[in-house]
Coordinates of C-alpha atoms in Angstrom, one line a residue:
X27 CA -178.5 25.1 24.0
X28 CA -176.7 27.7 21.8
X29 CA -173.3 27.0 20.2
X30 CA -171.8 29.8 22.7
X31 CA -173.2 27.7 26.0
X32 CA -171.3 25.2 28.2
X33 CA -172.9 21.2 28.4
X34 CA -174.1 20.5 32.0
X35 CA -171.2 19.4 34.1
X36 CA -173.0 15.9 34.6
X37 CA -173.4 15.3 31.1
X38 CA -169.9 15.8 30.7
X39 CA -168.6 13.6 33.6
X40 CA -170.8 11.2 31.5
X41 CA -169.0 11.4 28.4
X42 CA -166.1 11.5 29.9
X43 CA -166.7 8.0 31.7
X44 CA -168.1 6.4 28.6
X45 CA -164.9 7.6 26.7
X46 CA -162.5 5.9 29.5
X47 CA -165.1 2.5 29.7
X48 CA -164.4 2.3 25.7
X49 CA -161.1 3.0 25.4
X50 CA -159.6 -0.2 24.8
X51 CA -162.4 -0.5 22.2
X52 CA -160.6 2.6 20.7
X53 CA -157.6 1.3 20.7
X54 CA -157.7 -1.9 19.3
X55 CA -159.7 0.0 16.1
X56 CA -156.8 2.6 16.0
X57 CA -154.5 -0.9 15.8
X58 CA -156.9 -2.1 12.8
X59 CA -156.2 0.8 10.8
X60 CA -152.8 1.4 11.5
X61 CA -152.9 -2.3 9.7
X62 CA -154.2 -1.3 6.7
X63 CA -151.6 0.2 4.6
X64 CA -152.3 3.7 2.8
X65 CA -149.3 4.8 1.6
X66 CA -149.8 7.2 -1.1
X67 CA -148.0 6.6 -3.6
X68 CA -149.7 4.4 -4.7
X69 CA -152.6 5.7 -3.2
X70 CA -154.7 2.8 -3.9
X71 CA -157.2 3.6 -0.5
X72 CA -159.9 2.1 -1.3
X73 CA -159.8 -0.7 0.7
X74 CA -159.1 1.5 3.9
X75 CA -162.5 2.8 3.0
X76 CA -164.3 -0.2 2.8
X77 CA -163.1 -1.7 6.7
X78 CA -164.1 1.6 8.1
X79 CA -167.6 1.4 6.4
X80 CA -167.3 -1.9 7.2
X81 CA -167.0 -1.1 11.1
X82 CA -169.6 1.7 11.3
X83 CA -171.8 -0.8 9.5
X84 CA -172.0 -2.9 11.9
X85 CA -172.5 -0.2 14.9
X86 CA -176.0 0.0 12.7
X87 CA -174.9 3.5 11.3
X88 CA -175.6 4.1 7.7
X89 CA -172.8 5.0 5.6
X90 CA -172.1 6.7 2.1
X91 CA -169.1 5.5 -0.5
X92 CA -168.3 7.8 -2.8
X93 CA -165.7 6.3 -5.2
X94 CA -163.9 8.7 -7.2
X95 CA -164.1 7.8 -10.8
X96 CA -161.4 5.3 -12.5
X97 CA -160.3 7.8 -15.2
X98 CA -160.3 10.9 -12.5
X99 CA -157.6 8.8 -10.5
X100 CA -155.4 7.9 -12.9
X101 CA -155.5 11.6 -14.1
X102 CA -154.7 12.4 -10.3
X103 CA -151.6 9.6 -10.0
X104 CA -153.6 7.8 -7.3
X105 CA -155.3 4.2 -8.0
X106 CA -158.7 4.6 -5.8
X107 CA -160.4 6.7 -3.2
X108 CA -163.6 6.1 -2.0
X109 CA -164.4 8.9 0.4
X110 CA -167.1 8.1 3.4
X111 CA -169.3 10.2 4.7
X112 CA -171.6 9.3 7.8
X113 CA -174.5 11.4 9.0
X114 CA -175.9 11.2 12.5
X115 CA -178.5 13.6 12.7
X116 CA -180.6 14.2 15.5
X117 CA -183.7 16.8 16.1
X118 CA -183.9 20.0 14.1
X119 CA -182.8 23.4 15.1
X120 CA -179.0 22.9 16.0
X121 CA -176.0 23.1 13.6
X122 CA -174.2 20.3 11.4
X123 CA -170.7 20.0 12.4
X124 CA -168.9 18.3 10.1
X125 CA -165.3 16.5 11.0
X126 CA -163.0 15.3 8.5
X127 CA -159.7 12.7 9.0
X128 CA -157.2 11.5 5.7
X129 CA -156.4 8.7 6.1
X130 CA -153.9 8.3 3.3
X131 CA -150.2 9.0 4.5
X132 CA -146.7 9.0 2.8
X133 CA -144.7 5.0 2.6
X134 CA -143.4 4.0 5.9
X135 CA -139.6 4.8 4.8
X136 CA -136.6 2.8 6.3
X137 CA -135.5 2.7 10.1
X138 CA -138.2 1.9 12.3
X139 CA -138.1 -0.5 15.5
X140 CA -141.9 -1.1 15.3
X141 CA -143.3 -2.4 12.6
X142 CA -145.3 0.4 11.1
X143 CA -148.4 -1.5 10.5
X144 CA -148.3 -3.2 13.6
X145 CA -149.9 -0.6 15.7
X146 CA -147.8 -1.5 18.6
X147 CA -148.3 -0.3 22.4
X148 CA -145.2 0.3 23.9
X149 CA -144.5 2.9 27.4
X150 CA -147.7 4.5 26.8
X151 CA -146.9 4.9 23.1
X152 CA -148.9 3.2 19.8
X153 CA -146.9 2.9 16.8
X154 CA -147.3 2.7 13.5
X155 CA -147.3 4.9 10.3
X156 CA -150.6 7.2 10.6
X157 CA -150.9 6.5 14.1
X158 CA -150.4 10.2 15.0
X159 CA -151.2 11.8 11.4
X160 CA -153.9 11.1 11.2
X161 CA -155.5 7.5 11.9
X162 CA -155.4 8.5 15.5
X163 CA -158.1 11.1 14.7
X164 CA -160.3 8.2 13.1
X165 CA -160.9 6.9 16.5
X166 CA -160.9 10.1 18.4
X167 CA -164.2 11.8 16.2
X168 CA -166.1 8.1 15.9
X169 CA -165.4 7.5 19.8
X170 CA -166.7 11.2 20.8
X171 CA -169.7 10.7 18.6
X172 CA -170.7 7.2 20.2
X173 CA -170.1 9.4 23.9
X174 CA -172.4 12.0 23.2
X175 CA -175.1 9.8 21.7
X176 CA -174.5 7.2 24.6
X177 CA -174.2 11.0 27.1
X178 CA -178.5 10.5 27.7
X179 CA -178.9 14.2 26.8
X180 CA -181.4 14.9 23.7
X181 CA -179.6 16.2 20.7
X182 CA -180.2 18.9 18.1
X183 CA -178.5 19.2 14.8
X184 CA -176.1 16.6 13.2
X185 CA -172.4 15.7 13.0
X186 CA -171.1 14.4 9.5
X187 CA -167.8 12.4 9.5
X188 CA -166.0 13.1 6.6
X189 CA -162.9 10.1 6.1
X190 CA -161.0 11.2 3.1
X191 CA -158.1 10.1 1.2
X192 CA -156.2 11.9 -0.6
X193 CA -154.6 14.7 1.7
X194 CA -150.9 14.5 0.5
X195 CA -152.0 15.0 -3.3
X196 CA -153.7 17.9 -1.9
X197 CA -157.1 17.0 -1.1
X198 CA -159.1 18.1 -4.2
X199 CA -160.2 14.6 -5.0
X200 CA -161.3 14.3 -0.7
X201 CA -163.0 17.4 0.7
X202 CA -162.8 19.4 -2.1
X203 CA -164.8 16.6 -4.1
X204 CA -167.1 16.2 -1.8
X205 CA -167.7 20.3 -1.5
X206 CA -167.4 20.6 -4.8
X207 CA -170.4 18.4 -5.5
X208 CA -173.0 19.7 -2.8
X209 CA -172.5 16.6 -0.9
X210 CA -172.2 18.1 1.9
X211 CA -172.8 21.8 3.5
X212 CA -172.0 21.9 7.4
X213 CA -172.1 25.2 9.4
X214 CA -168.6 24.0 11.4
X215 CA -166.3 22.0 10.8
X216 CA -163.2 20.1 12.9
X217 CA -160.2 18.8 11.0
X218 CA -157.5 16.5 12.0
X219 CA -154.4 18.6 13.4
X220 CA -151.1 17.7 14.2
X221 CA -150.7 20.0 17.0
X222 CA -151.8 19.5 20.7
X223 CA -153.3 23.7 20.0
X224 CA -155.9 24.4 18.4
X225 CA -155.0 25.4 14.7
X226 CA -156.8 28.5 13.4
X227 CA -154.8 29.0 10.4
X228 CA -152.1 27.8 7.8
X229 CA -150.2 28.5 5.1
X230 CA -150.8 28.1 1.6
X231 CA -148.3 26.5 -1.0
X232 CA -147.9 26.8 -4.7
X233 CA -145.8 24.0 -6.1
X234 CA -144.5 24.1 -10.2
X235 CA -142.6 22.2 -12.2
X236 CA -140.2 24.2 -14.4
X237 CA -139.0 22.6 -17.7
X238 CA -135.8 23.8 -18.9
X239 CA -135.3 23.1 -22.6
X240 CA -131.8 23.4 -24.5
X241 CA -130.3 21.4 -27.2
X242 CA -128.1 18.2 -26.4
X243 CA -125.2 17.3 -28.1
X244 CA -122.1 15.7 -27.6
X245 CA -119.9 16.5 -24.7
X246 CA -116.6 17.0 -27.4
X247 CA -118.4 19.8 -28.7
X248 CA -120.6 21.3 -26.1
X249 CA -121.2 24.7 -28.5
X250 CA -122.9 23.1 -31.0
X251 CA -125.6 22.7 -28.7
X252 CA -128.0 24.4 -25.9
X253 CA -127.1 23.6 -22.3
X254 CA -130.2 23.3 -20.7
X255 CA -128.6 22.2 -17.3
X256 CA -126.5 26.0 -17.6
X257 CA -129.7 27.7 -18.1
X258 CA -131.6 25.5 -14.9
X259 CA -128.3 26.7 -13.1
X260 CA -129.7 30.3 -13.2
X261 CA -132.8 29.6 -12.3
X262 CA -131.8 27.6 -9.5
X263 CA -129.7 30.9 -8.2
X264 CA -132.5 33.3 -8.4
X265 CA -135.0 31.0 -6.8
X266 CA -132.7 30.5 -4.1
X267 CA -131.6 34.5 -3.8
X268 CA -135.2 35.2 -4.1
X269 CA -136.2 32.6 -1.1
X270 CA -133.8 34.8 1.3
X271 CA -135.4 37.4 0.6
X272 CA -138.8 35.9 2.0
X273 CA -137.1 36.1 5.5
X274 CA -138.0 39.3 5.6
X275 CA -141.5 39.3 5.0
X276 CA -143.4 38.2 8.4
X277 CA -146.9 37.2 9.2
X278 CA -149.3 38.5 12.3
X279 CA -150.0 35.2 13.2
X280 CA -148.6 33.4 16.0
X281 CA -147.4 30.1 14.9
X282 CA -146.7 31.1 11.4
X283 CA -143.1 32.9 10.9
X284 CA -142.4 33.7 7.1
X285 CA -142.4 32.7 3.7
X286 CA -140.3 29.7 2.1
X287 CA -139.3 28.3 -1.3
X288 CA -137.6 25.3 -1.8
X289 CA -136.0 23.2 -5.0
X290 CA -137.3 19.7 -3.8
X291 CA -136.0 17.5 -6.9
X292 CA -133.8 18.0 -10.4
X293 CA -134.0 15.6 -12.9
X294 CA -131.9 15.8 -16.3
X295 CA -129.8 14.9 -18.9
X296 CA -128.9 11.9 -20.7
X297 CA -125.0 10.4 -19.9
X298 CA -121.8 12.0 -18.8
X299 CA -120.5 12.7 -22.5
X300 CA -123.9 14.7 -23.6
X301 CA -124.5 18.4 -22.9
X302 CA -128.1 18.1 -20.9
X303 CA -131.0 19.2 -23.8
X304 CA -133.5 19.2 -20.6
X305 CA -133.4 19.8 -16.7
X306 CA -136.8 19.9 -14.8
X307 CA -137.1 21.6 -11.5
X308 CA -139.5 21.2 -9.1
X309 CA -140.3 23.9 -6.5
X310 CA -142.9 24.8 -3.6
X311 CA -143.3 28.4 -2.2
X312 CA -145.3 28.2 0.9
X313 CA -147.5 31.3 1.2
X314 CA -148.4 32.9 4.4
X315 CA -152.1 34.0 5.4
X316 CA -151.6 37.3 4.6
X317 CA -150.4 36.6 0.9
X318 CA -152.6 35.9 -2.3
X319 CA -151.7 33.1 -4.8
X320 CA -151.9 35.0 -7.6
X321 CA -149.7 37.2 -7.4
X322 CA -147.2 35.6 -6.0
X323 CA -147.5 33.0 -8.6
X324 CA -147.1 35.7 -11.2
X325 CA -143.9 36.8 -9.3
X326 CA -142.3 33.4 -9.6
X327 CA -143.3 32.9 -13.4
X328 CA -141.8 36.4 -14.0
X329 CA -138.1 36.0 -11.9
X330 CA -138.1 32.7 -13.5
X331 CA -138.4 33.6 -17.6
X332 CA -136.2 37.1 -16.2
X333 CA -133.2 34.4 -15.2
X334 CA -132.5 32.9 -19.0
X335 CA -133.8 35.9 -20.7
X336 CA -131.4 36.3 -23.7
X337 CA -129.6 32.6 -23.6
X338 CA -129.8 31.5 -27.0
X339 CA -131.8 28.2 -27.9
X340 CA -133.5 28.1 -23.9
X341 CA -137.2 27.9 -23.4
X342 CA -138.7 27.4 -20.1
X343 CA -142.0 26.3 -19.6
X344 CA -143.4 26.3 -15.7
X345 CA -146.3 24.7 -15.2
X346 CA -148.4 25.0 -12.0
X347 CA -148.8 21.3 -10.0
X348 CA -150.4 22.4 -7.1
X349 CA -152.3 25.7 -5.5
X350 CA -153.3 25.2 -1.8
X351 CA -154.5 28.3 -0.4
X352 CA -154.1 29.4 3.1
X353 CA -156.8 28.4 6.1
X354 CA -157.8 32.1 7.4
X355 CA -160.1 32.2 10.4
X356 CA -163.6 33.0 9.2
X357 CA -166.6 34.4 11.9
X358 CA -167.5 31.8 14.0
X359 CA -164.0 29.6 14.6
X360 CA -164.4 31.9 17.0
X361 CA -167.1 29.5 18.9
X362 CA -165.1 26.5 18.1
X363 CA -162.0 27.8 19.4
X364 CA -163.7 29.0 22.7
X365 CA -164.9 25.3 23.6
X366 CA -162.0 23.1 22.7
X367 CA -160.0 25.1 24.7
X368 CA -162.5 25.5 27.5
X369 CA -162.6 21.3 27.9
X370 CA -159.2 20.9 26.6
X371 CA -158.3 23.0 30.6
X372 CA -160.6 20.7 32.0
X373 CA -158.8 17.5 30.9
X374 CA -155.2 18.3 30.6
X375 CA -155.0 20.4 33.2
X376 CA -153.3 23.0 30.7
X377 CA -154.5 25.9 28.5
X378 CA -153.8 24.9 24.9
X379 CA -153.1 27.9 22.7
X380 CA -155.0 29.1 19.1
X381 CA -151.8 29.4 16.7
X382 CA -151.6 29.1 13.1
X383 CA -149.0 26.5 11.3
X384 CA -146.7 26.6 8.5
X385 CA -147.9 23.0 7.3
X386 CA -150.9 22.9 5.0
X387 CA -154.2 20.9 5.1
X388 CA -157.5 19.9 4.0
X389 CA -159.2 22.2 6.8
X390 CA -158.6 25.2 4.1
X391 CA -161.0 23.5 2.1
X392 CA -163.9 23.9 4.0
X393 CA -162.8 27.5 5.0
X394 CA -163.1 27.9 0.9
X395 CA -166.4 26.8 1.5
X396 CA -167.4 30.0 3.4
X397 CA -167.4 27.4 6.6
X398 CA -165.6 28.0 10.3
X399 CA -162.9 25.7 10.4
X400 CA -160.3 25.1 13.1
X401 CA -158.2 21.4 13.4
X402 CA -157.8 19.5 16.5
X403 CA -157.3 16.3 17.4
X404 CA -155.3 13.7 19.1
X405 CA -152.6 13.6 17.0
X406 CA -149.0 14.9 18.3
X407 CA -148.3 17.8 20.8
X408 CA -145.5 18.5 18.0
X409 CA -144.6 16.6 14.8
X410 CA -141.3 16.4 15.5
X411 CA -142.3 14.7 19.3
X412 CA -144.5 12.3 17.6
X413 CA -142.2 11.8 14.5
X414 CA -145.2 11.6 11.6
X415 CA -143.7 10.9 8.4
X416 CA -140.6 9.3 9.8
X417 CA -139.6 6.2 11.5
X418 CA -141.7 5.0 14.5
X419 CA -144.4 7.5 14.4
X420 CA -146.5 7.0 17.2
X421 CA -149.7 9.0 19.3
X422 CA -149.6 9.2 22.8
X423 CA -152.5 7.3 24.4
X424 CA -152.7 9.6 27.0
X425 CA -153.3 12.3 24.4
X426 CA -155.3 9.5 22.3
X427 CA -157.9 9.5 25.0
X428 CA -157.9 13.0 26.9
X429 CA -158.4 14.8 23.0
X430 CA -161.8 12.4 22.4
X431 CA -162.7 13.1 25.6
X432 CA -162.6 16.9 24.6
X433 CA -163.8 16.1 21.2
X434 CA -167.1 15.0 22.9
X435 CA -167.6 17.9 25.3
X436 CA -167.4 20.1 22.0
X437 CA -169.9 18.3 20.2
X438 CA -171.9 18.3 23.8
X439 CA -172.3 22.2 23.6
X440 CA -172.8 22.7 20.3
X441 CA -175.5 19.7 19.9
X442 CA -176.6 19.1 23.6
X443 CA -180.2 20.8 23.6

């Protein structure tokens, strides 16, 4: 069967009954690692890692741990990841798909009503932090898998599961490692979303830290000194006179609107009584699709220096924290796209939509990679609905089990021979 063909109807009421048979399986594993705690910071992940392996382990599958070294991590700000990859590869002559989850996620913050690593059912609802973004998705690719090998139905080609870690640093020490190192090389690849559409594209971000440096002296006699917090004062104006002037650049695609730039955190100065000798800034400018990193990093360095140009006794130094470029559909999403959607009708009842996002993700990664990437998963219909990355997150089991259910009728026509 080509990737472009349909999997036999009867094959697919098969997965679709083993899915429903298993699914309190798949939820009581969703519960488990809901359980383990992966906030990040600290990012210490490891042991996430392990219970996972430790569950596929004992389904007989062979897995790989790839521990990022000690003195990488510390250079990173994280205190372990061991990234997991599990191959199940069947007859030659079909494609690798390879789908990837994090399963590191910001702390669990104040306010909730469920314990956020209780993994709590509740009206239809689990809750927990990662439960929608995107532990959910953990359960949704390892249940689909077990379908289609359980579906009767010989197999060509290979899936690789990918469980990463380090998604909110960015993901360079995750997928990127991993890519990076020729562990891996899939033709396709299927990402965790946090969308009920299928995601085709996203934006990029650049994020800085700009170091305003002055002189400090005592607050009785503010001009024998530098005023570095004066100097940050301009900056701060132009960044934010320069971030409405992004509302008028617009991108073509749907799901993505324009440009932003934010000031996220200020730290400076020493007491009341002292003129400030430092202020640091830090800032993230979300790039659309259509834009290219390096020159709108060169913008920002250059309106930056512009702002204190001429204050006596002011250096700035800006220095770059983060460059995530933008997911861009590459030739054969196309293939992707065309099935998720085709069983996603089938299930729901609905046609889900290909939009892009403003959020950013590991899925560019692999489009980096020169591989078609699109995200979709179980995780929320909208962030906002499912509340990831604020109190009582939670993933719809309805959603939970209709997306691996959809999950597996993908894998069915790209893999079903």
């Amino acid at each position: 069967m080509t990737a472009t063909a349909s999997a036999d109807p009867a094959l697919t009421a098969r997965l679709h009954a083993w899915v429903d048979a298993h699914f309190d399986e798949q939820v009581a594993l969703l519960q488990r690692l809901v359980g383990i705690p992966t906030d990040t910071p600290p990012g210490d992940n490891a042991p996430h890692a392990e219970a996972v392996a430790a569950v596929l382990e004992g389904w007989g599958w062979q897995v790989e741990r790839h521990a990022v070294p000690e003195d990488e991590m510390r250079a990173y700000g994280m205190r372990s990841i061991t990234n997991l990859i599990a191959r199940r590869a069947y007859a030659p002559g079909g494609p690798v798909i390879a789908l990837n989850v994090h399963g590191d996620v910001v702390p669990p913050g104040e306010g909730w009503t469920h314990d956020p690593y209780g993994g709590e059912v509740a009206d239809g609802r689990l809750y927990g932090r990662a439960s929608a973004v995107s532990k959910s998705d953990f359960t949704t690719y390892l249940h689909a898998v077990r379908a289609l090998e359980s579906g009767g139905a010989p197999l060509k080609g290979g899936v690789e599961l990918h469980f990463t870690y380090d998604e909110e640093f960015g993901g360079l020490k995750g997928p990127g490692w991993l890519l990076e190192r020729g562990l891996s090389k899939p033709d396709y690849a299927v990402c965790a979303s946090f969308s009920h559409a299928v995601v085709t594209a996203h934006n990029g971000c650049l994020q800085f830290e700009v170091t305003v440096k002055g002189k400090a002296t005592h607050g009785s006699a503010p001009r024998t000194g530098h005023d570095a917090l004066q100097a940050a004062s301009r900056i701060l104006a132009e960044i934010y006179r320069q971030a409405a002037a992004l509302d008028e650049i617009h991108s073509g695609i749907d799901g993505i609107t324009n440009p932003t730039m934010i000031v996220g955190r200020i730290e400076g100065g020493t007491n009341t009584n002292v003129v400030p000798g430092q202020v640091v800034l830090k800032m993230d400018r979300r790039l659309i699709p259509e834009e290219y990193p390096e020159q709108v990093e060169a913008r920002v360095r250059q309106f930056i220096q512009a702002a204190v140009e001429g204050l006596p006794g002011i250096t700035v130094d800006i220095r770059r924290l983060l460059l995530a470029r933008a997911l861009r559909p590459l030739p054969g999403h196309e293939k992707l796209v065309a099935s998720l959607q085709k069983h996603a009708r089938d299930v729901f009842g609905e046609d889900i939509p290909a939009v892009g996002t403003p959020l950013y993700a590991d899925a560019r990664l692999y489009a980096e990679h020169g591989i078609p990437t699109v995200m979709y998963g179980a995780g929320p219909r909208t962030v906002l609905e499912s509340r990831a990355k604020q109190a009582d997150e939670h993933v719809m089991l309805s959603d939970l089990k209709g997306a691996t259910r959809v999950m597996a009728g993908l894998l069915a026509d790209f893999l079903a021979a």
